[in-house]
Amino acid sequence: MKTFYPEVSKTAEFHALLQGSVAPRPIAFASTVDKEGKVNLSPFSFFNLFSTNPPIVIFSPSRRVRDNTTKHTLENVLEVPEVVIHVVSFDLVEQMSLASTEYPKGVNEFEKAGLTAVASEKVKPPRVKEAQIAMECRVNEVKALGDQGGAGNLVICEVLALHVSETVLDQDGTINPDKLDAVARLGGNWYSRASGDALFQIPKPLRTMGIGVDQLPDAVRNSTVLSGNNLGRLANVEELPSAAEIQEMSHFAEVVEIKRRFVNDPESLVNHLHDLAKSYLEKGEVEMAWRVLLQ
């Protein structure tokens, strides 16, 4: 491990390392206005959800590292404490990036990025018509975290209205991540796409009282085949298969063949059984994996 300390590292270097480390980060595509009504639209990847009741989201327009100046978005929310935050889908990512250009104050990024401004219901800043999700927010507080280049400014926003395109909703009213196709920020010029093969599901431990990795049989816990992720999934069960279920598994053709081939090679026998169990885990069949492991 190479260790970096903020007090001895250059701010720009440490900034890049942090951005590469805390990733992927959701993007707040923020629309604001100044006291004269001039519109600004800019993306920020220091952003997340912090409360549901009240509904609070926070984003942070940092002071520029190179010259310690502030961004128009920060100046605007201090003048007019309202903002519309949009979620960036893949079909908007290039226009979003273009809107991040540091145009002079007063230049309308909606026009520069080729996006359509539509009136909001609750706040003065307009919404991006093309965005699949938009949050109209009141700015409750702006908290400065420092006064030097790179210092963040927490813009604490209360969501007054949430607009969601029906095209991203499933029949049960939940947002389908594949349909939303959201993008997130990494370090440098890198982004990630939250859809397709990048998506996977893990059963929530809250629904069960998992036995824990410490309760796994030694042969399983110390396996040279199973990964830490595999062990975590195996440990998220409340009880192990019954003797009858284990016995039933012993008659499966794959298990019978492994036992026949490696009857005189205990180490290979265990490894091949663990390989078979791993294949079940990769298909989400945890109970079947356990039945194999307990042969």
PDB file of C-alpha atoms in Angstrom:
ATOM      1  CA  MET A   1       0.000   0.000   0.000  1.00  0.00           C
ATOM      2  CA  LYS A   2       1.141   3.511  -0.799  1.00  0.00           C
ATOM      3  CA  THR A   3      -0.067   6.075   1.734  1.00  0.00           C
ATOM      4  CA  PHE A   4      -0.910   9.716   0.973  1.00  0.00           C
ATOM      5  CA  TYR A   5      -1.412  12.463   3.554  1.00  0.00           C
ATOM      6  CA  PRO A   6      -3.429  15.594   2.688  1.00  0.00           C
ATOM      7  CA  GLU A   7      -1.109  17.889   4.630  1.00  0.00           C
ATOM      8  CA  VAL A   8       1.909  16.910   2.505  1.00  0.00           C
ATOM      9  CA  SER A   9       0.279  16.026  -0.837  1.00  0.00           C
ATOM     10  CA  LYS A  10      -0.485  18.605  -3.486  1.00  0.00           C
ATOM     11  CA  THR A  11      -4.188  19.464  -3.392  1.00  0.00           C
ATOM     12  CA  ALA A  12      -4.697  18.597  -7.067  1.00  0.00           C
ATOM     13  CA  GLU A  13      -3.007  15.208  -6.604  1.00  0.00           C
ATOM     14  CA  PHE A  14      -5.020  14.362  -3.486  1.00  0.00           C
ATOM     15  CA  HIS A  15      -8.200  15.592  -5.192  1.00  0.00           C
ATOM     16  CA  ALA A  16      -7.646  13.196  -8.092  1.00  0.00           C
ATOM     17  CA  LEU A  17      -6.911  10.274  -5.770  1.00  0.00           C
ATOM     18  CA  LEU A  18     -10.080  10.879  -3.768  1.00  0.00           C
ATOM     19  CA  GLN A  19     -12.204  11.148  -6.895  1.00  0.00           C
ATOM     20  CA  GLY A  20     -10.735   7.910  -8.192  1.00  0.00           C
ATOM     21  CA  SER A  21     -11.310   6.214  -4.840  1.00  0.00           C
ATOM     22  CA  VAL A  22     -14.856   7.321  -4.002  1.00  0.00           C
ATOM     23  CA  ALA A  23     -16.515   6.022  -7.137  1.00  0.00           C
ATOM     24  CA  PRO A  24     -18.840   5.644  -8.873  1.00  0.00           C
ATOM     25  CA  ARG A  25     -20.600   8.804  -7.742  1.00  0.00           C
ATOM     26  CA  PRO A  26     -24.133   9.816  -8.824  1.00  0.00           C
ATOM     27  CA  ILE A  27     -24.374  13.088 -10.709  1.00  0.00           C
ATOM     28  CA  ALA A  28     -26.541  16.057  -9.757  1.00  0.00           C
ATOM     29  CA  PHE A  29     -27.317  17.949 -12.974  1.00  0.00           C
ATOM     30  CA  ALA A  30     -28.299  21.194 -11.283  1.00  0.00           C
ATOM     31  CA  SER A  31     -30.371  24.039 -12.726  1.00  0.00           C
ATOM     32  CA  THR A  32     -30.251  27.355 -10.840  1.00  0.00           C
ATOM     33  CA  VAL A  33     -30.990  31.042 -11.413  1.00  0.00           C
ATOM     34  CA  ASP A  34     -29.412  34.226 -10.088  1.00  0.00           C
ATOM     35  CA  LYS A  35     -31.350  37.194  -8.661  1.00  0.00           C
ATOM     36  CA  GLU A  36     -31.736  38.598 -12.190  1.00  0.00           C
ATOM     37  CA  GLY A  37     -33.284  35.340 -13.395  1.00  0.00           C
ATOM     38  CA  LYS A  38     -30.316  34.225 -15.513  1.00  0.00           C
ATOM     39  CA  VAL A  39     -30.154  30.444 -15.754  1.00  0.00           C
ATOM     40  CA  ASN A  40     -27.205  28.159 -15.057  1.00  0.00           C
ATOM     41  CA  LEU A  41     -27.015  24.401 -15.645  1.00  0.00           C
ATOM     42  CA  SER A  42     -24.066  22.386 -14.378  1.00  0.00           C
ATOM     43  CA  PRO A  43     -23.236  18.841 -13.179  1.00  0.00           C
ATOM     44  CA  PHE A  44     -21.790  17.902  -9.777  1.00  0.00           C
ATOM     45  CA  SER A  45     -20.643  14.440  -8.741  1.00  0.00           C
ATOM     46  CA  PHE A  46     -20.318  15.220  -5.044  1.00  0.00           C
ATOM     47  CA  PHE A  47     -23.986  14.293  -4.572  1.00  0.00           C
ATOM     48  CA  ASN A  48     -26.284  11.868  -2.773  1.00  0.00           C
ATOM     49  CA  LEU A  49     -29.558  11.192  -0.908  1.00  0.00           C
ATOM     50  CA  PHE A  50     -29.466  11.706   2.867  1.00  0.00           C
ATOM     51  CA  SER A  51     -33.057  11.582   4.133  1.00  0.00           C
ATOM     52  CA  THR A  52     -36.519  10.534   3.001  1.00  0.00           C
ATOM     53  CA  ASN A  53     -38.657  12.249   5.621  1.00  0.00           C
ATOM     54  CA  PRO A  54     -37.934  15.082   5.138  1.00  0.00           C
ATOM     55  CA  PRO A  55     -36.637  14.321   1.618  1.00  0.00           C
ATOM     56  CA  ILE A  56     -33.094  15.708   1.618  1.00  0.00           C
ATOM     57  CA  VAL A  57     -30.442  15.537  -1.085  1.00  0.00           C
ATOM     58  CA  ILE A  58     -27.059  17.247  -0.866  1.00  0.00           C
ATOM     59  CA  PHE A  59     -24.601  18.261  -3.557  1.00  0.00           C
ATOM     60  CA  SER A  60     -21.366  20.156  -3.246  1.00  0.00           C
ATOM     61  CA  PRO A  61     -19.977  22.747  -5.683  1.00  0.00           C
ATOM     62  CA  SER A  62     -16.348  22.844  -4.569  1.00  0.00           C
ATOM     63  CA  ARG A  63     -14.079  25.845  -4.817  1.00  0.00           C
ATOM     64  CA  ARG A  64     -11.822  25.432  -7.846  1.00  0.00           C
ATOM     65  CA  VAL A  65      -8.498  23.837  -6.938  1.00  0.00           C
ATOM     66  CA  ARG A  66      -6.455  25.842  -9.419  1.00  0.00           C
ATOM     67  CA  ASP A  67      -7.459  29.381  -8.377  1.00  0.00           C
ATOM     68  CA  ASN A  68      -9.844  29.082  -5.388  1.00  0.00           C
ATOM     69  CA  THR A  69     -12.752  30.685  -7.254  1.00  0.00           C
ATOM     70  CA  THR A  70     -16.380  29.663  -6.757  1.00  0.00           C
ATOM     71  CA  LYS A  71     -18.814  28.284  -9.326  1.00  0.00           C
ATOM     72  CA  HIS A  72     -21.865  30.067 -10.670  1.00  0.00           C
ATOM     73  CA  THR A  73     -24.160  27.406  -9.206  1.00  0.00           C
ATOM     74  CA  LEU A  74     -22.937  28.186  -5.683  1.00  0.00           C
ATOM     75  CA  GLU A  75     -23.308  31.913  -6.242  1.00  0.00           C
ATOM     76  CA  ASN A  76     -26.825  31.387  -7.595  1.00  0.00           C
ATOM     77  CA  VAL A  77     -28.165  29.274  -4.719  1.00  0.00           C
ATOM     78  CA  LEU A  78     -26.849  31.869  -2.268  1.00  0.00           C
ATOM     79  CA  GLU A  79     -28.876  34.513  -4.150  1.00  0.00           C
ATOM     80  CA  VAL A  80     -31.942  32.381  -4.988  1.00  0.00           C
ATOM     81  CA  PRO A  81     -32.111  29.325  -2.671  1.00  0.00           C
ATOM     82  CA  GLU A  82     -33.776  26.971  -5.133  1.00  0.00           C
ATOM     83  CA  VAL A  83     -32.492  24.288  -7.509  1.00  0.00           C
ATOM     84  CA  VAL A  84     -33.725  21.560  -9.829  1.00  0.00           C
ATOM     85  CA  ILE A  85     -31.556  18.436  -9.677  1.00  0.00           C
ATOM     86  CA  HIS A  86     -31.746  16.026 -12.615  1.00  0.00           C
ATOM     87  CA  VAL A  87     -30.551  12.436 -12.836  1.00  0.00           C
ATOM     88  CA  VAL A  88     -28.249  11.903 -15.810  1.00  0.00           C
ATOM     89  CA  SER A  89     -29.150   8.994 -18.080  1.00  0.00           C
ATOM     90  CA  PHE A  90     -26.740   7.649 -20.678  1.00  0.00           C
ATOM     91  CA  ASP A  91     -28.602   9.405 -23.494  1.00  0.00           C
ATOM     92  CA  LEU A  92     -27.805  12.757 -21.827  1.00  0.00           C
ATOM     93  CA  VAL A  93     -24.206  12.182 -20.798  1.00  0.00           C
ATOM     94  CA  GLU A  94     -22.484  14.056 -23.647  1.00  0.00           C
ATOM     95  CA  GLN A  95     -24.780  17.067 -23.326  1.00  0.00           C
ATOM     96  CA  MET A  96     -24.295  17.007 -19.557  1.00  0.00           C
ATOM     97  CA  SER A  97     -20.534  17.015 -20.054  1.00  0.00           C
ATOM     98  CA  LEU A  98     -20.780  19.934 -22.468  1.00  0.00           C
ATOM     99  CA  ALA A  99     -22.796  21.891 -19.892  1.00  0.00           C
ATOM    100  CA  SER A 100     -19.867  21.539 -17.466  1.00  0.00           C
ATOM    101  CA  THR A 101     -17.828  23.885 -19.671  1.00  0.00           C
ATOM    102  CA  GLU A 102     -16.890  26.985 -17.710  1.00  0.00           C
ATOM    103  CA  TYR A 103     -18.791  29.490 -19.810  1.00  0.00           C
ATOM    104  CA  PRO A 104     -18.842  33.133 -18.643  1.00  0.00           C
ATOM    105  CA  LYS A 105     -21.564  34.118 -16.172  1.00  0.00           C
ATOM    106  CA  GLY A 106     -24.829  34.799 -17.945  1.00  0.00           C
ATOM    107  CA  VAL A 107     -24.305  32.218 -20.699  1.00  0.00           C
ATOM    108  CA  ASN A 108     -27.261  29.811 -20.809  1.00  0.00           C
ATOM    109  CA  GLU A 109     -25.955  26.224 -20.648  1.00  0.00           C
ATOM    110  CA  PHE A 110     -29.371  24.910 -21.705  1.00  0.00           C
ATOM    111  CA  GLU A 111     -28.780  26.533 -25.078  1.00  0.00           C
ATOM    112  CA  LYS A 112     -25.102  25.565 -25.290  1.00  0.00           C
ATOM    113  CA  ALA A 113     -25.906  21.911 -24.520  1.00  0.00           C
ATOM    114  CA  GLY A 114     -28.952  21.812 -26.792  1.00  0.00           C
ATOM    115  CA  LEU A 115     -31.375  21.014 -23.972  1.00  0.00           C
ATOM    116  CA  THR A 116     -34.954  22.214 -23.525  1.00  0.00           C
ATOM    117  CA  ALA A 117     -35.891  24.332 -20.514  1.00  0.00           C
ATOM    118  CA  VAL A 118     -39.438  23.867 -19.189  1.00  0.00           C
ATOM    119  CA  ALA A 119     -41.071  25.703 -16.310  1.00  0.00           C
ATOM    120  CA  SER A 120     -40.941  24.083 -12.875  1.00  0.00           C
ATOM    121  CA  GLU A 121     -43.987  23.874 -10.603  1.00  0.00           C
ATOM    122  CA  LYS A 122     -42.550  24.837  -7.226  1.00  0.00           C
ATOM    123  CA  VAL A 123     -39.300  26.714  -7.895  1.00  0.00           C
ATOM    124  CA  LYS A 124     -37.906  29.393 -10.197  1.00  0.00           C
ATOM    125  CA  PRO A 125     -35.128  27.403 -11.979  1.00  0.00           C
ATOM    126  CA  PRO A 126     -36.399  25.542 -15.056  1.00  0.00           C
ATOM    127  CA  ARG A 127     -36.297  21.788 -15.576  1.00  0.00           C
ATOM    128  CA  VAL A 128     -34.493  19.874 -18.321  1.00  0.00           C
ATOM    129  CA  LYS A 129     -37.274  18.432 -20.468  1.00  0.00           C
ATOM    130  CA  GLU A 130     -35.064  15.602 -21.735  1.00  0.00           C
ATOM    131  CA  ALA A 131     -34.175  14.329 -18.244  1.00  0.00           C
ATOM    132  CA  GLN A 132     -35.968  11.191 -17.030  1.00  0.00           C
ATOM    133  CA  ILE A 133     -35.968  12.335 -13.397  1.00  0.00           C
ATOM    134  CA  ALA A 134     -36.029  15.844 -11.945  1.00  0.00           C
ATOM    135  CA  MET A 135     -36.208  17.008  -8.315  1.00  0.00           C
ATOM    136  CA  GLU A 136     -37.487  20.501  -7.618  1.00  0.00           C
ATOM    137  CA  CYS A 137     -35.795  21.598  -4.398  1.00  0.00           C
ATOM    138  CA  ARG A 138     -35.700  24.355  -1.844  1.00  0.00           C
ATOM    139  CA  VAL A 139     -32.188  25.036  -0.546  1.00  0.00           C
ATOM    140  CA  ASN A 140     -32.415  24.836   3.239  1.00  0.00           C
ATOM    141  CA  GLU A 141     -28.770  25.603   3.970  1.00  0.00           C
ATOM    142  CA  VAL A 142     -25.395  26.092   2.332  1.00  0.00           C
ATOM    143  CA  LYS A 143     -22.560  24.956   4.563  1.00  0.00           C
ATOM    144  CA  ALA A 144     -19.027  25.941   3.567  1.00  0.00           C
ATOM    145  CA  LEU A 145     -16.411  23.321   4.470  1.00  0.00           C
ATOM    146  CA  GLY A 146     -13.410  25.593   4.012  1.00  0.00           C
ATOM    147  CA  ASP A 147     -12.122  28.674   2.225  1.00  0.00           C
ATOM    148  CA  GLN A 148      -9.251  27.212   0.197  1.00  0.00           C
ATOM    149  CA  GLY A 149      -9.149  25.667  -3.286  1.00  0.00           C
ATOM    150  CA  GLY A 150     -10.882  22.263  -3.267  1.00  0.00           C
ATOM    151  CA  ALA A 151     -13.115  23.076  -0.292  1.00  0.00           C
ATOM    152  CA  GLY A 152     -16.677  21.870  -0.696  1.00  0.00           C
ATOM    153  CA  ASN A 153     -19.913  23.727  -0.059  1.00  0.00           C
ATOM    154  CA  LEU A 154     -22.750  21.482   1.051  1.00  0.00           C
ATOM    155  CA  VAL A 155     -25.969  22.596  -0.623  1.00  0.00           C
ATOM    156  CA  ILE A 156     -28.635  20.957   1.535  1.00  0.00           C
ATOM    157  CA  CYS A 157     -31.789  20.633  -0.544  1.00  0.00           C
ATOM    158  CA  GLU A 158     -35.328  19.631   0.393  1.00  0.00           C
ATOM    159  CA  VAL A 159     -37.236  17.963  -2.438  1.00  0.00           C
ATOM    160  CA  LEU A 160     -40.571  19.697  -3.033  1.00  0.00           C
ATOM    161  CA  ALA A 161     -41.561  17.785  -6.168  1.00  0.00           C
ATOM    162  CA  LEU A 162     -40.171  14.680  -7.865  1.00  0.00           C
ATOM    163  CA  HIS A 163     -40.824  14.233 -11.587  1.00  0.00           C
ATOM    164  CA  VAL A 164     -40.268  10.727 -12.951  1.00  0.00           C
ATOM    165  CA  SER A 165     -40.816   9.704 -16.568  1.00  0.00           C
ATOM    166  CA  GLU A 166     -43.258   6.824 -16.881  1.00  0.00           C
ATOM    167  CA  THR A 167     -40.850   5.272 -19.381  1.00  0.00           C
ATOM    168  CA  VAL A 168     -38.477   4.283 -16.553  1.00  0.00           C
ATOM    169  CA  LEU A 169     -41.146   2.799 -14.277  1.00  0.00           C
ATOM    170  CA  ASP A 170     -42.082  -0.857 -13.937  1.00  0.00           C
ATOM    171  CA  GLN A 171     -45.699  -1.955 -13.510  1.00  0.00           C
ATOM    172  CA  ASP A 172     -45.341  -1.841  -9.726  1.00  0.00           C
ATOM    173  CA  GLY A 173     -44.310   1.812  -9.850  1.00  0.00           C
ATOM    174  CA  THR A 174     -40.638   1.256  -9.020  1.00  0.00           C
ATOM    175  CA  ILE A 175     -37.795   2.621 -11.101  1.00  0.00           C
ATOM    176  CA  ASN A 176     -36.221   0.039 -13.408  1.00  0.00           C
ATOM    177  CA  PRO A 177     -32.438   0.665 -13.455  1.00  0.00           C
ATOM    178  CA  ASP A 178     -32.090  -0.716 -16.979  1.00  0.00           C
ATOM    179  CA  LYS A 179     -34.737   1.671 -18.264  1.00  0.00           C
ATOM    180  CA  LEU A 180     -33.237   4.611 -16.382  1.00  0.00           C
ATOM    181  CA  ASP A 181     -29.725   3.764 -17.635  1.00  0.00           C
ATOM    182  CA  ALA A 182     -28.126   6.210 -15.188  1.00  0.00           C
ATOM    183  CA  VAL A 183     -24.483   7.187 -15.416  1.00  0.00           C
ATOM    184  CA  ALA A 184     -22.053   7.903 -12.587  1.00  0.00           C
ATOM    185  CA  ARG A 185     -18.723   9.668 -12.281  1.00  0.00           C
ATOM    186  CA  LEU A 186     -15.359   8.111 -11.537  1.00  0.00           C
ATOM    187  CA  GLY A 187     -11.921   9.733 -11.603  1.00  0.00           C
ATOM    188  CA  GLY A 188     -10.440  11.638 -14.534  1.00  0.00           C
ATOM    189  CA  ASN A 189     -12.552  11.357 -17.690  1.00  0.00           C
ATOM    190  CA  TRP A 190     -14.130   8.063 -16.620  1.00  0.00           C
ATOM    191  CA  TYR A 191     -17.850   7.355 -16.174  1.00  0.00           C
ATOM    192  CA  SER A 192     -19.801   4.198 -15.439  1.00  0.00           C
ATOM    193  CA  ARG A 193     -23.193   3.040 -16.672  1.00  0.00           C
ATOM    194  CA  ALA A 194     -25.699   1.558 -14.195  1.00  0.00           C
ATOM    195  CA  SER A 195     -27.447  -0.842 -16.532  1.00  0.00           C
ATOM    196  CA  GLY A 196     -27.030  -4.110 -18.427  1.00  0.00           C
ATOM    197  CA  ASP A 197     -24.324  -6.505 -17.287  1.00  0.00           C
ATOM    198  CA  ALA A 198     -23.130  -3.995 -14.667  1.00  0.00           C
ATOM    199  CA  LEU A 199     -26.249  -4.698 -12.588  1.00  0.00           C
ATOM    200  CA  PHE A 200     -26.587  -7.522 -10.088  1.00  0.00           C
ATOM    201  CA  GLN A 201     -28.723  -8.289  -7.054  1.00  0.00           C
ATOM    202  CA  ILE A 202     -27.779  -9.451  -3.554  1.00  0.00           C
ATOM    203  CA  PRO A 203     -30.402 -10.634  -1.043  1.00  0.00           C
ATOM    204  CA  LYS A 204     -30.571  -8.127   1.807  1.00  0.00           C
ATOM    205  CA  PRO A 205     -29.295  -9.520   5.145  1.00  0.00           C
ATOM    206  CA  LEU A 206     -32.079  -7.563   6.855  1.00  0.00           C
ATOM    207  CA  ARG A 207     -34.517 -10.233   5.701  1.00  0.00           C
ATOM    208  CA  THR A 208     -32.635 -13.043   7.417  1.00  0.00           C
ATOM    209  CA  MET A 209     -30.434 -13.577  10.449  1.00  0.00           C
ATOM    210  CA  GLY A 210     -27.467 -15.047   8.612  1.00  0.00           C
ATOM    211  CA  ILE A 211     -25.336 -17.592  10.441  1.00  0.00           C
ATOM    212  CA  GLY A 212     -22.199 -15.569   9.646  1.00  0.00           C
ATOM    213  CA  VAL A 213     -18.870 -16.581   8.156  1.00  0.00           C
ATOM    214  CA  ASP A 214     -17.581 -17.534  11.612  1.00  0.00           C
ATOM    215  CA  GLN A 215     -20.137 -20.365  11.718  1.00  0.00           C
ATOM    216  CA  LEU A 216     -19.163 -21.907   8.386  1.00  0.00           C
ATOM    217  CA  PRO A 217     -17.534 -25.358   8.525  1.00  0.00           C
ATOM    218  CA  ASP A 218     -13.732 -25.074   8.497  1.00  0.00           C
ATOM    219  CA  ALA A 219     -13.480 -26.833   5.128  1.00  0.00           C
ATOM    220  CA  VAL A 220     -15.779 -24.203   3.607  1.00  0.00           C
ATOM    221  CA  ARG A 221     -14.337 -21.168   5.391  1.00  0.00           C
ATOM    222  CA  ASN A 222     -10.773 -22.145   4.420  1.00  0.00           C
ATOM    223  CA  SER A 223     -11.622 -23.181   0.858  1.00  0.00           C
ATOM    224  CA  THR A 224      -9.046 -22.410  -1.833  1.00  0.00           C
ATOM    225  CA  VAL A 225     -11.841 -22.297  -4.420  1.00  0.00           C
ATOM    226  CA  LEU A 226     -14.529 -20.142  -2.833  1.00  0.00           C
ATOM    227  CA  SER A 227     -14.075 -16.366  -2.767  1.00  0.00           C
ATOM    228  CA  GLY A 228     -14.904 -13.945   0.013  1.00  0.00           C
ATOM    229  CA  ASN A 229     -18.065 -13.021  -1.883  1.00  0.00           C
ATOM    230  CA  ASN A 230     -18.994 -16.708  -2.068  1.00  0.00           C
ATOM    231  CA  LEU A 231     -18.511 -17.095   1.687  1.00  0.00           C
ATOM    232  CA  GLY A 232     -20.595 -14.002   2.362  1.00  0.00           C
ATOM    233  CA  ARG A 233     -23.485 -15.393   0.328  1.00  0.00           C
ATOM    234  CA  LEU A 234     -23.220 -18.792   1.997  1.00  0.00           C
ATOM    235  CA  ALA A 235     -23.224 -17.179   5.434  1.00  0.00           C
ATOM    236  CA  ASN A 236     -26.448 -15.276   4.725  1.00  0.00           C
ATOM    237  CA  VAL A 237     -28.636 -18.312   5.478  1.00  0.00           C
ATOM    238  CA  GLU A 238     -30.498 -18.931   8.689  1.00  0.00           C
ATOM    239  CA  GLU A 239     -30.035 -22.688   8.683  1.00  0.00           C
ATOM    240  CA  LEU A 240     -28.227 -25.413   6.764  1.00  0.00           C
ATOM    241  CA  PRO A 241     -29.932 -28.051   4.600  1.00  0.00           C
ATOM    242  CA  SER A 242     -31.387 -31.073   6.368  1.00  0.00           C
ATOM    243  CA  ALA A 243     -29.708 -34.485   6.369  1.00  0.00           C
ATOM    244  CA  ALA A 244     -32.369 -35.724   3.946  1.00  0.00           C
ATOM    245  CA  GLU A 245     -31.666 -32.881   1.504  1.00  0.00           C
ATOM    246  CA  ILE A 246     -27.921 -33.541   1.678  1.00  0.00           C
ATOM    247  CA  GLN A 247     -28.508 -37.247   1.095  1.00  0.00           C
ATOM    248  CA  GLU A 248     -30.742 -36.486  -1.883  1.00  0.00           C
ATOM    249  CA  MET A 249     -27.986 -34.347  -3.395  1.00  0.00           C
ATOM    250  CA  SER A 250     -25.523 -37.221  -3.116  1.00  0.00           C
ATOM    251  CA  HIS A 251     -27.441 -38.992  -5.896  1.00  0.00           C
ATOM    252  CA  PHE A 252     -27.139 -36.127  -8.385  1.00  0.00           C
ATOM    253  CA  ALA A 253     -25.127 -37.218 -11.440  1.00  0.00           C
ATOM    254  CA  GLU A 254     -22.525 -34.436 -11.110  1.00  0.00           C
ATOM    255  CA  VAL A 255     -21.849 -35.265  -7.465  1.00  0.00           C
ATOM    256  CA  VAL A 256     -21.711 -39.004  -8.141  1.00  0.00           C
ATOM    257  CA  GLU A 257     -19.212 -38.453 -10.961  1.00  0.00           C
ATOM    258  CA  ILE A 258     -16.941 -36.242  -8.842  1.00  0.00           C
ATOM    259  CA  LYS A 259     -16.911 -38.767  -6.025  1.00  0.00           C
ATOM    260  CA  ARG A 260     -16.150 -41.599  -8.463  1.00  0.00           C
ATOM    261  CA  ARG A 261     -13.272 -39.778 -10.192  1.00  0.00           C
ATOM    262  CA  PHE A 262     -11.538 -38.580  -7.056  1.00  0.00           C
ATOM    263  CA  VAL A 263     -12.291 -41.379  -4.607  1.00  0.00           C
ATOM    264  CA  ASN A 264      -8.546 -41.757  -3.914  1.00  0.00           C
ATOM    265  CA  ASP A 265      -7.696 -38.025  -4.024  1.00  0.00           C
ATOM    266  CA  PRO A 266      -9.413 -36.235  -1.118  1.00  0.00           C
ATOM    267  CA  GLU A 267      -7.984 -32.800  -1.922  1.00  0.00           C
ATOM    268  CA  SER A 268      -9.182 -32.877  -5.535  1.00  0.00           C
ATOM    269  CA  LEU A 269     -12.516 -34.261  -4.387  1.00  0.00           C
ATOM    270  CA  VAL A 270     -13.073 -31.268  -2.106  1.00  0.00           C
ATOM    271  CA  ASN A 271     -11.893 -28.760  -4.716  1.00  0.00           C
ATOM    272  CA  HIS A 272     -14.178 -30.150  -7.410  1.00  0.00           C
ATOM    273  CA  LEU A 273     -17.160 -30.201  -5.070  1.00  0.00           C
ATOM    274  CA  HIS A 274     -16.377 -26.597  -4.186  1.00  0.00           C
ATOM    275  CA  ASP A 275     -16.154 -25.744  -7.896  1.00  0.00           C
ATOM    276  CA  LEU A 276     -19.611 -27.242  -8.391  1.00  0.00           C
ATOM    277  CA  ALA A 277     -20.960 -25.333  -5.387  1.00  0.00           C
ATOM    278  CA  LYS A 278     -19.436 -22.133  -6.764  1.00  0.00           C
ATOM    279  CA  SER A 279     -21.285 -22.654 -10.042  1.00  0.00           C
ATOM    280  CA  TYR A 280     -24.561 -22.896  -8.114  1.00  0.00           C
ATOM    281  CA  LEU A 281     -23.728 -19.720  -6.193  1.00  0.00           C
ATOM    282  CA  GLU A 282     -23.100 -17.854  -9.421  1.00  0.00           C
ATOM    283  CA  LYS A 283     -26.632 -18.798 -10.471  1.00  0.00           C
ATOM    284  CA  GLY A 284     -28.025 -17.641  -7.129  1.00  0.00           C
ATOM    285  CA  GLU A 285     -28.866 -21.181  -5.995  1.00  0.00           C
ATOM    286  CA  VAL A 286     -27.498 -20.961  -2.458  1.00  0.00           C
ATOM    287  CA  GLU A 287     -29.345 -23.956  -1.022  1.00  0.00           C
ATOM    288  CA  MET A 288     -28.070 -26.207  -3.801  1.00  0.00           C
ATOM    289  CA  ALA A 289     -24.538 -24.947  -3.191  1.00  0.00           C
ATOM    290  CA  TRP A 290     -24.832 -25.856   0.481  1.00  0.00           C
ATOM    291  CA  ARG A 291     -26.100 -29.337  -0.350  1.00  0.00           C
ATOM    292  CA  VAL A 292     -22.989 -29.889  -2.472  1.00  0.00           C
ATOM    293  CA  LEU A 293     -20.602 -28.478   0.124  1.00  0.00           C
ATOM    294  CA  LEU A 294     -21.942 -30.740   2.860  1.00  0.00           C
ATOM    295  CA  GLN A 295     -21.314 -33.980   0.951  1.00  0.00           C
TER     296      GLN A 295
END
